[in-house]
Amino acid sequence: MDEAVQRFAKEIVTDVHDGLSDIPFSEEVFTRLVLERLEEAGHLEGTFPLYQQGRVRNAIYRIDGYAFDEDSSRLELFTTIYREELPPVRVPAAEITKAFERAIRFVNACIEGLAAQLEPSNSDASDLARLIEAQGATLASVRIVLLTNGIVDKAAGSTDWRDRKVEFDTYDIARLQRILGEGETRADIDVDLQALTGNPVACLHAPSPAGEYDAYLTVLPGEVLSRIYDKYGVRLLELNVRAFLGLQGRKSVNAELRRTIAEQPAMFLAYNNGIVATVDDLEIVNDRAGRPSIKSLKGLQIVNGGQTTASLHRARRKDSLNLGNVAVPVKIIKVGGADLSEMVASVSRAANRQNTVQLADFSAGDPFHQQIEALANNTWLDDGKGRWFYERARGAYLAAEQKAAYRKSEQQTFRAQTPKHRRLSKLDVARYLTAWDGLPYRVCLGGQKNFQHFMQRMKDSAPPPPDTDWLKRLVAKAIFYRAVEKKIRAMKFPAYGAQITAYVVSGLAHKTGGRMHFERLWSRQSISPELEQLAEAWAPQIDALLRQSAGQRNPSEWFKKEECWADILNKLPALSDPLPAELSYSGVDSGAPAATVAPRAHSVADYERIDQCMKITPATWLEVAERGQKAGVVHWKVAAICRTLASYAAGGWERKPSAKQAKPALEAFQACEGAGVFEGNARGQAASL
């Protein structure tokens, strides 16, 4: 067996042992760990670890996790085989077959009413069973994925099930090492065009004069592109280039694409600009007339036209549109003498300058992520002995660790300075900052989708470059989020621990106006017992609010909606004195560097006033400033504060009032109310507060 695979297998077992403090069973730790990392790598989306085993008609059913994509009506079930043996051993074919059969049995049981038999009725398993029962007849696809740290000979397959195909896929230790260890290579994307179309695809060959590349112009059926995307998903776009598909401002484009597919499919070739792709290699054969045709592609990367590809996939999967008459122009570039990585990036940048995709959309090379990496490398903890590791590119931590392993002393130093629990990925950063910014429903979308929204927000808001103080606040938020996550995991909620975590963090951030003693968290690298107790007290209350809000809806889908957050926002639990040290004493105000703000004590009353301020509209704050000052009941300095709060409110409270601002502003609001200076909507709002 390859030495790299053995080393990775040992690493996995060590990580599983480390995780047993939170979860008592090795298979559950392995499942959670692998699902998180595969989602981070872009292979999976919206996954939920869920161990569920039982009997139906004396036969055992079992799953270890699932993912459901509502848009595409796609169900994925995960089943796990985990062993402690090192080096990894081969998993018998009979055991693999049994694992797949047990997962299919679970789907059948759900369709036949398993939900009614599961207790408690508000568990992850019962919710999933109800979802499958409701969606069973309309499921577009079902995929069962085996996760194992063993070796598997046959990785994929399919079987007939209820008039459709169930696909089987496997992530064994060798495949996991390629993806999560050394990092997946482009060669892992292998497209057999002859198998997809029935024949090699005719093309026009246009070599470059100096031999830097070979270009091939061809036309692919829309159905073929959709199926390629169905298999490889965002890896076609993100594996090397990490192109980001913007989520804003694209509705008109997608609507036009859909209209063409639905109403004039034969005109798609004429109307669409097509796609640009790069490949590591391609197999060319000649037809009977001696003309070149493409039989297969290796290392396919779509560097321009990802939106077109994804839209075709959605049209077929979600909208059930026929792509039979849709043809897409394609330019395929095989890099020759030029540097492959640089050529891919250059083609991406040049192609995307022609449309609305920005250079900042290539996230791994985005200056924002490069700056975080540089800051993390050069910002040491207060003891001067350790730092955090920002994994800008997937697999960078493992690569750095392996580089240090050439000398034992260097390896020990690396692990002491940057242990695994101080590793931050791009998805981690997006998760922690999004939750703290009051967008828990975005966190519930899953790692990749939340990251896309996060990058769009960054692009739209154009914040100043991160600095050392910013990094310390980021780490403080990471420490807080992870502590809440660990506590909620230990509380063993029957369902939705990850969603409860996101909503608890967002709820506390909202209640405190986004204020916390970040310097204390940075210096101590842990939260206080009092703050942990506060999170523990909030968790069951947030769980109850989420359940109440979901009602008869599917909870996992409802928690992803902004309406869910809006529904519980004004029902959040109350704070009470004495507050934890992180909340009662703050050295940071409104995200400003600690050196610029005088430390001050905070009380529950301070946070209540901040909360009240954030319930008042921009127009009302302007009325307080203008009418209050004109009536002589608001001092001009306080009127200026009210105008500032109006600007905060207009910005969706991305910036939040400080305690020092909230007190005089609310007093001014109350003075205006008492003097009767409000009119119209402002008067109604004053009456409601």
PDB file of C-alpha atoms in Angstrom, residues 292-418:
ATOM      1  CA  PRO A 292     -10.949  14.385 -35.272  1.00  0.00           C
ATOM      2  CA  SER A 293     -13.421  13.607 -32.491  1.00  0.00           C
ATOM      3  CA  ILE A 294     -13.095  13.737 -28.703  1.00  0.00           C
ATOM      4  CA  LYS A 295     -13.593  10.417 -26.945  1.00  0.00           C
ATOM      5  CA  SER A 296     -12.778  11.412 -23.337  1.00  0.00           C
ATOM      6  CA  LEU A 297     -11.546  14.272 -21.148  1.00  0.00           C
ATOM      7  CA  LYS A 298      -9.255  14.137 -18.131  1.00  0.00           C
ATOM      8  CA  GLY A 299      -8.941  16.894 -15.552  1.00  0.00           C
ATOM      9  CA  LEU A 300     -11.861  18.922 -16.877  1.00  0.00           C
ATOM     10  CA  GLN A 301     -12.221  22.429 -15.405  1.00  0.00           C
ATOM     11  CA  ILE A 302     -14.966  24.823 -16.535  1.00  0.00           C
ATOM     12  CA  VAL A 303     -13.324  28.211 -16.189  1.00  0.00           C
ATOM     13  CA  ASN A 304     -16.012  30.280 -17.898  1.00  0.00           C
ATOM     14  CA  GLY A 305     -19.651  29.308 -18.291  1.00  0.00           C
ATOM     15  CA  GLY A 306     -20.205  27.708 -14.901  1.00  0.00           C
ATOM     16  CA  GLN A 307     -23.481  29.592 -14.592  1.00  0.00           C
ATOM     17  CA  THR A 308     -24.650  28.123 -17.896  1.00  0.00           C
ATOM     18  CA  THR A 309     -23.685  24.605 -16.820  1.00  0.00           C
ATOM     19  CA  ALA A 310     -25.377  24.881 -13.428  1.00  0.00           C
ATOM     20  CA  SER A 311     -28.500  26.388 -15.030  1.00  0.00           C
ATOM     21  CA  LEU A 312     -28.775  23.500 -17.484  1.00  0.00           C
ATOM     22  CA  HIS A 313     -28.478  21.062 -14.609  1.00  0.00           C
ATOM     23  CA  ARG A 314     -31.175  22.871 -12.638  1.00  0.00           C
ATOM     24  CA  ALA A 315     -33.469  23.039 -15.653  1.00  0.00           C
ATOM     25  CA  ARG A 316     -33.271  19.257 -16.077  1.00  0.00           C
ATOM     26  CA  ARG A 317     -33.330  18.285 -12.395  1.00  0.00           C
ATOM     27  CA  LYS A 318     -35.564  20.877 -10.762  1.00  0.00           C
ATOM     28  CA  ASP A 319     -37.762  22.109 -13.595  1.00  0.00           C
ATOM     29  CA  SER A 320     -37.937  18.785 -15.492  1.00  0.00           C
ATOM     30  CA  LEU A 321     -37.199  20.527 -18.786  1.00  0.00           C
ATOM     31  CA  ASN A 322     -36.142  18.459 -21.778  1.00  0.00           C
ATOM     32  CA  LEU A 323     -32.600  19.270 -22.908  1.00  0.00           C
ATOM     33  CA  GLY A 324     -32.779  17.027 -25.957  1.00  0.00           C
ATOM     34  CA  ASN A 325     -32.584  19.914 -28.430  1.00  0.00           C
ATOM     35  CA  VAL A 326     -30.174  22.083 -26.430  1.00  0.00           C
ATOM     36  CA  ALA A 327     -26.624  22.378 -27.787  1.00  0.00           C
ATOM     37  CA  VAL A 328     -23.806  24.326 -26.131  1.00  0.00           C
ATOM     38  CA  PRO A 329     -20.681  25.679 -27.861  1.00  0.00           C
ATOM     39  CA  VAL A 330     -17.513  24.652 -26.029  1.00  0.00           C
ATOM     40  CA  LYS A 331     -13.872  25.710 -26.309  1.00  0.00           C
ATOM     41  CA  ILE A 332     -11.530  23.172 -24.726  1.00  0.00           C
ATOM     42  CA  ILE A 333      -7.908  24.096 -24.053  1.00  0.00           C
ATOM     43  CA  LYS A 334      -5.242  21.455 -23.435  1.00  0.00           C
ATOM     44  CA  VAL A 335      -2.172  23.071 -21.954  1.00  0.00           C
ATOM     45  CA  GLY A 336       1.058  22.065 -23.600  1.00  0.00           C
ATOM     46  CA  GLY A 337       4.406  23.696 -22.932  1.00  0.00           C
ATOM     47  CA  ALA A 338       3.056  26.370 -20.557  1.00  0.00           C
ATOM     48  CA  ASP A 339       2.810  25.963 -16.795  1.00  0.00           C
ATOM     49  CA  LEU A 340      -0.482  24.161 -16.193  1.00  0.00           C
ATOM     50  CA  SER A 341      -1.601  25.884 -12.974  1.00  0.00           C
ATOM     51  CA  GLU A 342      -0.688  29.331 -14.231  1.00  0.00           C
ATOM     52  CA  MET A 343      -2.380  28.660 -17.563  1.00  0.00           C
ATOM     53  CA  VAL A 344      -5.609  27.577 -15.872  1.00  0.00           C
ATOM     54  CA  ALA A 345      -5.654  30.706 -13.713  1.00  0.00           C
ATOM     55  CA  SER A 346      -4.805  32.964 -16.650  1.00  0.00           C
ATOM     56  CA  VAL A 347      -7.501  31.477 -18.863  1.00  0.00           C
ATOM     57  CA  SER A 348      -9.976  31.889 -16.016  1.00  0.00           C
ATOM     58  CA  ARG A 349      -9.120  35.533 -15.449  1.00  0.00           C
ATOM     59  CA  ALA A 350      -9.116  36.422 -19.146  1.00  0.00           C
ATOM     60  CA  ALA A 351     -12.365  34.612 -19.922  1.00  0.00           C
ATOM     61  CA  ASN A 352     -14.199  36.057 -16.955  1.00  0.00           C
ATOM     62  CA  ARG A 353     -13.201  39.644 -17.688  1.00  0.00           C
ATOM     63  CA  GLN A 354     -15.833  39.444 -20.401  1.00  0.00           C
ATOM     64  CA  ASN A 355     -18.732  39.146 -17.936  1.00  0.00           C
ATOM     65  CA  THR A 356     -19.790  40.080 -14.423  1.00  0.00           C
ATOM     66  CA  VAL A 357     -17.600  37.582 -12.570  1.00  0.00           C
ATOM     67  CA  GLN A 358     -14.917  39.525 -10.705  1.00  0.00           C
ATOM     68  CA  LEU A 359     -11.287  38.553 -10.151  1.00  0.00           C
ATOM     69  CA  ALA A 360     -12.031  38.497  -6.429  1.00  0.00           C
ATOM     70  CA  ASP A 361     -14.335  35.550  -7.137  1.00  0.00           C
ATOM     71  CA  PHE A 362     -11.361  33.221  -7.353  1.00  0.00           C
ATOM     72  CA  SER A 363     -11.404  32.740  -3.629  1.00  0.00           C
ATOM     73  CA  ALA A 364      -8.201  30.819  -2.946  1.00  0.00           C
ATOM     74  CA  GLY A 365      -6.234  33.573  -4.654  1.00  0.00           C
ATOM     75  CA  ASP A 366      -8.415  36.379  -3.337  1.00  0.00           C
ATOM     76  CA  PRO A 367      -6.298  39.050  -1.592  1.00  0.00           C
ATOM     77  CA  PHE A 368      -8.663  38.818   1.393  1.00  0.00           C
ATOM     78  CA  HIS A 369      -7.707  35.189   2.021  1.00  0.00           C
ATOM     79  CA  GLN A 370      -4.041  35.840   1.294  1.00  0.00           C
ATOM     80  CA  GLN A 371      -4.075  38.635   3.880  1.00  0.00           C
ATOM     81  CA  ILE A 372      -5.655  36.387   6.522  1.00  0.00           C
ATOM     82  CA  GLU A 373      -3.023  33.738   5.828  1.00  0.00           C
ATOM     83  CA  ALA A 374      -0.208  36.269   6.205  1.00  0.00           C
ATOM     84  CA  LEU A 375      -1.711  37.674   9.409  1.00  0.00           C
ATOM     85  CA  ALA A 376      -2.156  34.202  10.919  1.00  0.00           C
ATOM     86  CA  ASN A 377       1.440  33.294  10.108  1.00  0.00           C
ATOM     87  CA  ASN A 378       2.747  36.414  11.834  1.00  0.00           C
ATOM     88  CA  THR A 379       0.359  36.909  14.757  1.00  0.00           C
ATOM     89  CA  TRP A 380       1.451  35.044  17.853  1.00  0.00           C
ATOM     90  CA  LEU A 381      -0.540  34.356  20.987  1.00  0.00           C
ATOM     91  CA  ASP A 382       0.203  36.464  24.040  1.00  0.00           C
ATOM     92  CA  ASP A 383       2.599  33.813  25.348  1.00  0.00           C
ATOM     93  CA  GLY A 384       4.623  34.121  22.120  1.00  0.00           C
ATOM     94  CA  LYS A 385       4.670  30.335  21.720  1.00  0.00           C
ATOM     95  CA  GLY A 386       1.727  29.569  19.500  1.00  0.00           C
ATOM     96  CA  ARG A 387      -0.412  30.871  16.667  1.00  0.00           C
ATOM     97  CA  TRP A 388      -3.425  29.952  14.553  1.00  0.00           C
ATOM     98  CA  PHE A 389      -3.116  28.342  11.126  1.00  0.00           C
ATOM     99  CA  TYR A 390      -5.282  29.653   8.285  1.00  0.00           C
ATOM    100  CA  GLU A 391      -5.746  27.026   5.602  1.00  0.00           C
ATOM    101  CA  ARG A 392      -6.215  29.245   2.562  1.00  0.00           C
ATOM    102  CA  ALA A 393      -5.812  26.332   0.147  1.00  0.00           C
ATOM    103  CA  ARG A 394      -7.307  22.953   0.889  1.00  0.00           C
ATOM    104  CA  GLY A 395      -4.752  20.552   2.355  1.00  0.00           C
ATOM    105  CA  ALA A 396      -2.303  23.331   3.265  1.00  0.00           C
ATOM    106  CA  TYR A 397      -2.213  22.324   6.938  1.00  0.00           C
ATOM    107  CA  LEU A 398      -1.354  18.714   6.153  1.00  0.00           C
ATOM    108  CA  ALA A 399       1.251  19.843   3.615  1.00  0.00           C
ATOM    109  CA  ALA A 400       2.880  22.135   6.200  1.00  0.00           C
ATOM    110  CA  GLU A 401       2.819  19.357   8.773  1.00  0.00           C
ATOM    111  CA  GLN A 402       4.390  16.884   6.359  1.00  0.00           C
ATOM    112  CA  LYS A 403       7.029  19.424   5.379  1.00  0.00           C
ATOM    113  CA  ALA A 404       7.945  19.824   9.044  1.00  0.00           C
ATOM    114  CA  ALA A 405       8.041  16.043   9.457  1.00  0.00           C
ATOM    115  CA  TYR A 406      11.378  15.803   7.632  1.00  0.00           C
ATOM    116  CA  ARG A 407      12.979  16.703  10.952  1.00  0.00           C
ATOM    117  CA  LYS A 408      11.486  15.425  14.183  1.00  0.00           C
ATOM    118  CA  SER A 409      12.313  18.607  16.074  1.00  0.00           C
ATOM    119  CA  GLU A 410      10.598  20.732  13.420  1.00  0.00           C
ATOM    120  CA  GLN A 411       7.550  18.469  13.462  1.00  0.00           C
ATOM    121  CA  GLN A 412       7.251  18.792  17.245  1.00  0.00           C
ATOM    122  CA  THR A 413       7.638  22.567  16.976  1.00  0.00           C
ATOM    123  CA  PHE A 414       4.960  22.814  14.279  1.00  0.00           C
ATOM    124  CA  ARG A 415       2.467  20.757  16.281  1.00  0.00           C
ATOM    125  CA  ALA A 416       3.172  22.728  19.443  1.00  0.00           C
ATOM    126  CA  GLN A 417       2.814  26.088  17.700  1.00  0.00           C
ATOM    127  CA  THR A 418      -0.148  25.242  15.490  1.00  0.00           C
TER     128      THR A 418
END
